[in-house]
Amino acid sequence: MWSVRRLLKAAVFAACLVPALRMTAGAVSLPGFSLGADPVAALLHGCGRWALNFLMITLCMTPLKELSGSMLPLRLRRMFGLFAFFYATLHLTVYIVLDQSGNVGAVWRDIVKRPYITIGMLALILLIPLALTSTARSMRRLGRRWTSLHRLVYAIAILGVWHFWWQVKRDIREPFLYACGLAVLLGYRLWKQRAAAVRISAARLAGIDAASAADPRSFASRCTGP
Ligand code: HEM
């Protein structure tokens, strides 16, 4: 019998697959599904968009866990991160196979000469070690280095939004919205880090050990007493 948590994970997994399934249905012209006049562009943009969406969703999980007190967002974070990698890989495959008709030389020239593609490629390359070390075993094996390595996701998200911004011709409204969302998600982390640093220096002044200061709740109890 599957636990509720497992059922929920399976449902979230299925939901994450829906964009790819819809694009596939459109690509094979299933009734009710269409990719419009330029199917290759629709697939390229669709996969790129969902790669960026899942990067943003992944970055929402830690604040969500802290604000809700529930561990569920952290349990789903790895799945969302791997879906960002999945859609970015699909995006690159569509670009190489369909958009550039498998012409590796042309792809290489684009990567070297078109800056927005250069940073898209850099974002994808940086995603590879994160995907490869997303297993629980890697987390145990790498310990603190795992946390430092996975902070790369911040740079990858910045590169993804920049890639999107640079490839739009005129209308920057959508990349701007993504940039604002990313600024809030990264700003929250900077604020939290700053608050922890202030607490630790205040603790030092008050002779409270740094470990208690790191956790806002135990710091408050140490300051105000039991
Ligand atoms: C993590 C990596 C990547 C992310 C998050 C990403 C994301 C995106 C996004 C959001 C778009 C715009 C979609 C839209 O207009 O709705 C896009 C377009 C595009 N991306 Fe990427 N991308 C990534 C990597 C790459 C790579 C590696 C390449 C090629 C080597 C690439 C080539 C393109 C191209 C050619 C377009 C369409 C540009 C146009 O229509 O003029 N992207 N990508």
PDB file of C-alpha atoms in Angstrom, residues 13-198:
ATOM      1  CA  PHE A  13       5.995  13.765 -10.827  1.00  0.00           C
ATOM      2  CA  ALA A  14       3.119  13.169 -13.263  1.00  0.00           C
ATOM      3  CA  ALA A  15       2.225  16.891 -13.175  1.00  0.00           C
ATOM      4  CA  CYS A  16       5.840  17.816 -14.012  1.00  0.00           C
ATOM      5  CA  LEU A  17       5.652  15.568 -17.078  1.00  0.00           C
ATOM      6  CA  VAL A  18       2.467  17.192 -18.441  1.00  0.00           C
ATOM      7  CA  PRO A  19       4.239  20.005 -20.402  1.00  0.00           C
ATOM      8  CA  ALA A  20       6.470  17.433 -22.176  1.00  0.00           C
ATOM      9  CA  LEU A  21       3.482  15.167 -22.874  1.00  0.00           C
ATOM     10  CA  ARG A  22       1.460  18.101 -24.247  1.00  0.00           C
ATOM     11  CA  MET A  23       4.341  19.167 -26.506  1.00  0.00           C
ATOM     12  CA  THR A  24       4.753  15.559 -27.704  1.00  0.00           C
ATOM     13  CA  ALA A  25       1.004  15.309 -28.391  1.00  0.00           C
ATOM     14  CA  GLY A  26       1.275  18.529 -30.409  1.00  0.00           C
ATOM     15  CA  ALA A  27       4.361  17.256 -32.259  1.00  0.00           C
ATOM     16  CA  VAL A  28       2.518  14.104 -33.389  1.00  0.00           C
ATOM     17  CA  SER A  29      -0.664  16.148 -34.052  1.00  0.00           C
ATOM     18  CA  LEU A  30      -2.891  14.235 -31.667  1.00  0.00           C
ATOM     19  CA  PRO A  31      -6.482  15.544 -31.909  1.00  0.00           C
ATOM     20  CA  GLY A  32      -6.859  18.702 -29.770  1.00  0.00           C
ATOM     21  CA  PHE A  33      -3.129  19.351 -29.606  1.00  0.00           C
ATOM     22  CA  SER A  34      -1.116  21.629 -31.899  1.00  0.00           C
ATOM     23  CA  LEU A  35       2.264  23.354 -31.874  1.00  0.00           C
ATOM     24  CA  GLY A  36       1.060  26.065 -34.252  1.00  0.00           C
ATOM     25  CA  ALA A  37       2.649  27.327 -37.472  1.00  0.00           C
ATOM     26  CA  ASP A  38       6.254  26.852 -36.312  1.00  0.00           C
ATOM     27  CA  PRO A  39       6.399  23.577 -34.327  1.00  0.00           C
ATOM     28  CA  VAL A  40      10.192  23.609 -33.945  1.00  0.00           C
ATOM     29  CA  ALA A  41      10.173  27.117 -32.404  1.00  0.00           C
ATOM     30  CA  ALA A  42       7.222  26.090 -30.204  1.00  0.00           C
ATOM     31  CA  LEU A  43       9.138  23.044 -28.937  1.00  0.00           C
ATOM     32  CA  LEU A  44      12.369  25.025 -28.460  1.00  0.00           C
ATOM     33  CA  HIS A  45      10.620  27.792 -26.546  1.00  0.00           C
ATOM     34  CA  GLY A  46       8.359  25.410 -24.644  1.00  0.00           C
ATOM     35  CA  CYS A  47      11.254  23.277 -23.364  1.00  0.00           C
ATOM     36  CA  GLY A  48      13.379  26.337 -22.581  1.00  0.00           C
ATOM     37  CA  ARG A  49      10.502  27.967 -20.726  1.00  0.00           C
ATOM     38  CA  TRP A  50       9.823  24.884 -18.598  1.00  0.00           C
ATOM     39  CA  ALA A  51      13.529  24.467 -17.853  1.00  0.00           C
ATOM     40  CA  LEU A  52      13.490  27.996 -16.446  1.00  0.00           C
ATOM     41  CA  ASN A  53      10.143  27.455 -14.675  1.00  0.00           C
ATOM     42  CA  PHE A  54      11.500  24.402 -12.846  1.00  0.00           C
ATOM     43  CA  LEU A  55      14.670  26.281 -11.871  1.00  0.00           C
ATOM     44  CA  MET A  56      12.462  28.961 -10.288  1.00  0.00           C
ATOM     45  CA  ILE A  57      10.202  26.342  -8.638  1.00  0.00           C
ATOM     46  CA  THR A  58      13.289  24.591  -7.213  1.00  0.00           C
ATOM     47  CA  LEU A  59      14.466  27.892  -5.683  1.00  0.00           C
ATOM     48  CA  CYS A  60      11.024  28.405  -4.098  1.00  0.00           C
ATOM     49  CA  MET A  61      11.232  25.200  -2.039  1.00  0.00           C
ATOM     50  CA  THR A  62      13.605  26.318   0.768  1.00  0.00           C
ATOM     51  CA  PRO A  63      11.733  29.593   1.511  1.00  0.00           C
ATOM     52  CA  LEU A  64       8.464  27.605   1.331  1.00  0.00           C
ATOM     53  CA  LYS A  65       9.798  25.107   3.880  1.00  0.00           C
ATOM     54  CA  GLU A  66      10.961  27.897   6.206  1.00  0.00           C
ATOM     55  CA  LEU A  67       7.750  29.913   5.911  1.00  0.00           C
ATOM     56  CA  SER A  68       5.419  26.896   6.190  1.00  0.00           C
ATOM     57  CA  GLY A  69       7.433  24.826   8.695  1.00  0.00           C
ATOM     58  CA  SER A  70       6.622  21.758   6.537  1.00  0.00           C
ATOM     59  CA  MET A  71       9.392  19.476   5.226  1.00  0.00           C
ATOM     60  CA  LEU A  72       7.360  18.601   2.109  1.00  0.00           C
ATOM     61  CA  PRO A  73       8.880  21.341  -0.120  1.00  0.00           C
ATOM     62  CA  LEU A  74      12.373  20.041   0.667  1.00  0.00           C
ATOM     63  CA  ARG A  75      11.287  16.485  -0.210  1.00  0.00           C
ATOM     64  CA  LEU A  76      10.117  17.702  -3.637  1.00  0.00           C
ATOM     65  CA  ARG A  77      13.113  19.983  -4.327  1.00  0.00           C
ATOM     66  CA  ARG A  78      15.310  17.295  -5.888  1.00  0.00           C
ATOM     67  CA  MET A  79      12.518  16.225  -8.251  1.00  0.00           C
ATOM     68  CA  PHE A  80      11.984  19.803  -9.443  1.00  0.00           C
ATOM     69  CA  GLY A  81      15.735  20.282  -9.909  1.00  0.00           C
ATOM     70  CA  LEU A  82      15.960  17.122 -12.007  1.00  0.00           C
ATOM     71  CA  PHE A  83      12.999  18.267 -14.116  1.00  0.00           C
ATOM     72  CA  ALA A  84      14.816  21.564 -14.765  1.00  0.00           C
ATOM     73  CA  PHE A  85      17.714  19.449 -16.064  1.00  0.00           C
ATOM     74  CA  PHE A  86      15.330  17.207 -18.042  1.00  0.00           C
ATOM     75  CA  TYR A  87      13.645  20.129 -19.847  1.00  0.00           C
ATOM     76  CA  ALA A  88      16.966  21.935 -20.438  1.00  0.00           C
ATOM     77  CA  THR A  89      18.341  18.725 -22.014  1.00  0.00           C
ATOM     78  CA  LEU A  90      15.181  18.394 -24.141  1.00  0.00           C
ATOM     79  CA  HIS A  91      15.630  22.070 -25.096  1.00  0.00           C
ATOM     80  CA  LEU A  92      19.216  21.472 -26.256  1.00  0.00           C
ATOM     81  CA  THR A  93      18.182  18.300 -28.123  1.00  0.00           C
ATOM     82  CA  VAL A  94      15.388  20.140 -29.978  1.00  0.00           C
ATOM     83  CA  TYR A  95      17.860  22.893 -30.814  1.00  0.00           C
ATOM     84  CA  ILE A  96      20.546  20.506 -32.151  1.00  0.00           C
ATOM     85  CA  VAL A  97      18.310  17.916 -33.884  1.00  0.00           C
ATOM     86  CA  LEU A  98      15.356  19.980 -35.140  1.00  0.00           C
ATOM     87  CA  ASP A  99      16.448  23.641 -35.199  1.00  0.00           C
ATOM     88  CA  GLN A 100      19.994  23.025 -36.472  1.00  0.00           C
ATOM     89  CA  SER A 101      19.183  19.705 -38.289  1.00  0.00           C
ATOM     90  CA  GLY A 102      21.976  17.937 -36.412  1.00  0.00           C
ATOM     91  CA  ASN A 103      24.629  20.266 -37.881  1.00  0.00           C
ATOM     92  CA  VAL A 104      27.153  20.156 -35.006  1.00  0.00           C
ATOM     93  CA  GLY A 105      29.414  22.695 -36.725  1.00  0.00           C
ATOM     94  CA  ALA A 106      26.610  25.242 -36.884  1.00  0.00           C
ATOM     95  CA  VAL A 107      25.723  24.545 -33.238  1.00  0.00           C
ATOM     96  CA  TRP A 108      29.337  25.081 -32.187  1.00  0.00           C
ATOM     97  CA  ARG A 109      29.502  28.333 -34.177  1.00  0.00           C
ATOM     98  CA  ASP A 110      26.297  29.511 -32.487  1.00  0.00           C
ATOM     99  CA  ILE A 111      27.636  28.629 -29.021  1.00  0.00           C
ATOM    100  CA  VAL A 112      30.837  30.579 -29.721  1.00  0.00           C
ATOM    101  CA  LYS A 113      29.347  33.527 -31.587  1.00  0.00           C
ATOM    102  CA  ARG A 114      25.874  34.152 -30.115  1.00  0.00           C
ATOM    103  CA  PRO A 115      26.252  35.349 -26.508  1.00  0.00           C
ATOM    104  CA  TYR A 116      22.750  34.329 -25.393  1.00  0.00           C
ATOM    105  CA  ILE A 117      23.448  30.787 -26.595  1.00  0.00           C
ATOM    106  CA  THR A 118      26.891  30.817 -24.927  1.00  0.00           C
ATOM    107  CA  ILE A 119      25.336  31.584 -21.537  1.00  0.00           C
ATOM    108  CA  GLY A 120      22.513  29.081 -22.170  1.00  0.00           C
ATOM    109  CA  MET A 121      25.160  26.431 -22.770  1.00  0.00           C
ATOM    110  CA  LEU A 122      27.075  27.475 -19.643  1.00  0.00           C
ATOM    111  CA  ALA A 123      23.869  27.180 -17.595  1.00  0.00           C
ATOM    112  CA  LEU A 124      23.266  23.683 -18.950  1.00  0.00           C
ATOM    113  CA  ILE A 125      26.879  22.562 -18.346  1.00  0.00           C
ATOM    114  CA  LEU A 126      26.660  23.788 -14.722  1.00  0.00           C
ATOM    115  CA  LEU A 127      23.424  21.796 -14.267  1.00  0.00           C
ATOM    116  CA  ILE A 128      25.211  18.515 -15.097  1.00  0.00           C
ATOM    117  CA  PRO A 129      27.204  18.126 -11.829  1.00  0.00           C
ATOM    118  CA  LEU A 130      24.084  19.079  -9.851  1.00  0.00           C
ATOM    119  CA  ALA A 131      22.016  16.407 -11.611  1.00  0.00           C
ATOM    120  CA  LEU A 132      24.804  13.826 -11.174  1.00  0.00           C
ATOM    121  CA  THR A 133      25.109  14.542  -7.434  1.00  0.00           C
ATOM    122  CA  SER A 134      21.374  14.741  -6.699  1.00  0.00           C
ATOM    123  CA  THR A 135      21.262  11.269  -5.112  1.00  0.00           C
ATOM    124  CA  ALA A 136      21.044  10.754  -1.328  1.00  0.00           C
ATOM    125  CA  ARG A 137      24.290   8.770  -1.584  1.00  0.00           C
ATOM    126  CA  SER A 138      26.128  11.742  -3.131  1.00  0.00           C
ATOM    127  CA  MET A 139      24.746  14.007  -0.395  1.00  0.00           C
ATOM    128  CA  ARG A 140      26.168  11.696   2.262  1.00  0.00           C
ATOM    129  CA  ARG A 141      29.466  11.233   0.445  1.00  0.00           C
ATOM    130  CA  LEU A 142      30.043  14.938  -0.272  1.00  0.00           C
ATOM    131  CA  GLY A 143      28.707  16.291   3.050  1.00  0.00           C
ATOM    132  CA  ARG A 144      29.232  20.105   3.296  1.00  0.00           C
ATOM    133  CA  ARG A 145      30.811  20.190  -0.182  1.00  0.00           C
ATOM    134  CA  TRP A 146      27.406  19.080  -1.525  1.00  0.00           C
ATOM    135  CA  THR A 147      25.756  22.212  -0.122  1.00  0.00           C
ATOM    136  CA  SER A 148      28.478  24.441  -1.599  1.00  0.00           C
ATOM    137  CA  LEU A 149      28.280  22.664  -4.967  1.00  0.00           C
ATOM    138  CA  HIS A 150      24.492  22.979  -5.113  1.00  0.00           C
ATOM    139  CA  ARG A 151      24.682  26.715  -4.494  1.00  0.00           C
ATOM    140  CA  LEU A 152      25.583  26.772  -8.206  1.00  0.00           C
ATOM    141  CA  VAL A 153      21.836  26.690  -8.799  1.00  0.00           C
ATOM    142  CA  TYR A 154      21.783  30.426  -8.018  1.00  0.00           C
ATOM    143  CA  ALA A 155      24.266  31.151 -10.828  1.00  0.00           C
ATOM    144  CA  ILE A 156      22.399  28.775 -13.177  1.00  0.00           C
ATOM    145  CA  ALA A 157      19.094  30.556 -12.548  1.00  0.00           C
ATOM    146  CA  ILE A 158      20.739  33.955 -13.158  1.00  0.00           C
ATOM    147  CA  LEU A 159      22.256  32.636 -16.432  1.00  0.00           C
ATOM    148  CA  GLY A 160      18.870  31.155 -17.447  1.00  0.00           C
ATOM    149  CA  VAL A 161      17.033  34.454 -16.939  1.00  0.00           C
ATOM    150  CA  TRP A 162      19.849  36.368 -18.673  1.00  0.00           C
ATOM    151  CA  HIS A 163      19.718  33.866 -21.608  1.00  0.00           C
ATOM    152  CA  PHE A 164      15.960  34.435 -21.868  1.00  0.00           C
ATOM    153  CA  TRP A 165      16.343  38.226 -21.623  1.00  0.00           C
ATOM    154  CA  TRP A 166      19.051  38.399 -24.234  1.00  0.00           C
ATOM    155  CA  GLN A 167      17.218  36.278 -26.775  1.00  0.00           C
ATOM    156  CA  VAL A 168      14.001  38.322 -26.823  1.00  0.00           C
ATOM    157  CA  LYS A 169      14.055  40.967 -29.547  1.00  0.00           C
ATOM    158  CA  ARG A 170      12.005  43.800 -28.092  1.00  0.00           C
ATOM    159  CA  ASP A 171       9.390  42.804 -25.530  1.00  0.00           C
ATOM    160  CA  ILE A 172      11.331  42.209 -22.295  1.00  0.00           C
ATOM    161  CA  ARG A 173       8.229  42.031 -20.083  1.00  0.00           C
ATOM    162  CA  GLU A 174       8.393  38.252 -19.546  1.00  0.00           C
ATOM    163  CA  PRO A 175      12.141  37.988 -18.838  1.00  0.00           C
ATOM    164  CA  PHE A 176      11.698  41.033 -16.576  1.00  0.00           C
ATOM    165  CA  LEU A 177       9.040  39.189 -14.566  1.00  0.00           C
ATOM    166  CA  TYR A 178      11.374  36.190 -14.200  1.00  0.00           C
ATOM    167  CA  ALA A 179      14.188  38.549 -13.163  1.00  0.00           C
ATOM    168  CA  CYS A 180      11.944  40.098 -10.471  1.00  0.00           C
ATOM    169  CA  GLY A 181      10.936  36.648  -9.195  1.00  0.00           C
ATOM    170  CA  LEU A 182      14.559  35.556  -9.062  1.00  0.00           C
ATOM    171  CA  ALA A 183      15.561  38.799  -7.288  1.00  0.00           C
ATOM    172  CA  VAL A 184      12.965  38.077  -4.572  1.00  0.00           C
ATOM    173  CA  LEU A 185      14.122  34.442  -4.155  1.00  0.00           C
ATOM    174  CA  LEU A 186      17.822  35.366  -3.961  1.00  0.00           C
ATOM    175  CA  GLY A 187      17.065  38.510  -1.911  1.00  0.00           C
ATOM    176  CA  TYR A 188      15.261  36.379   0.686  1.00  0.00           C
ATOM    177  CA  ARG A 189      18.355  34.190   1.054  1.00  0.00           C
ATOM    178  CA  LEU A 190      20.668  37.211   1.361  1.00  0.00           C
ATOM    179  CA  TRP A 191      18.362  38.742   3.984  1.00  0.00           C
ATOM    180  CA  LYS A 192      18.294  35.481   5.961  1.00  0.00           C
ATOM    181  CA  GLN A 193      22.096  35.178   5.802  1.00  0.00           C
ATOM    182  CA  ARG A 194      22.479  38.789   6.948  1.00  0.00           C
ATOM    183  CA  ALA A 195      20.013  38.250   9.817  1.00  0.00           C
ATOM    184  CA  ALA A 196      21.987  35.167  10.940  1.00  0.00           C
ATOM    185  CA  ALA A 197      25.263  37.150  10.816  1.00  0.00           C
ATOM    186  CA  VAL A 198      23.720  39.949  12.919  1.00  0.00           C
TER     187      VAL A 198
END
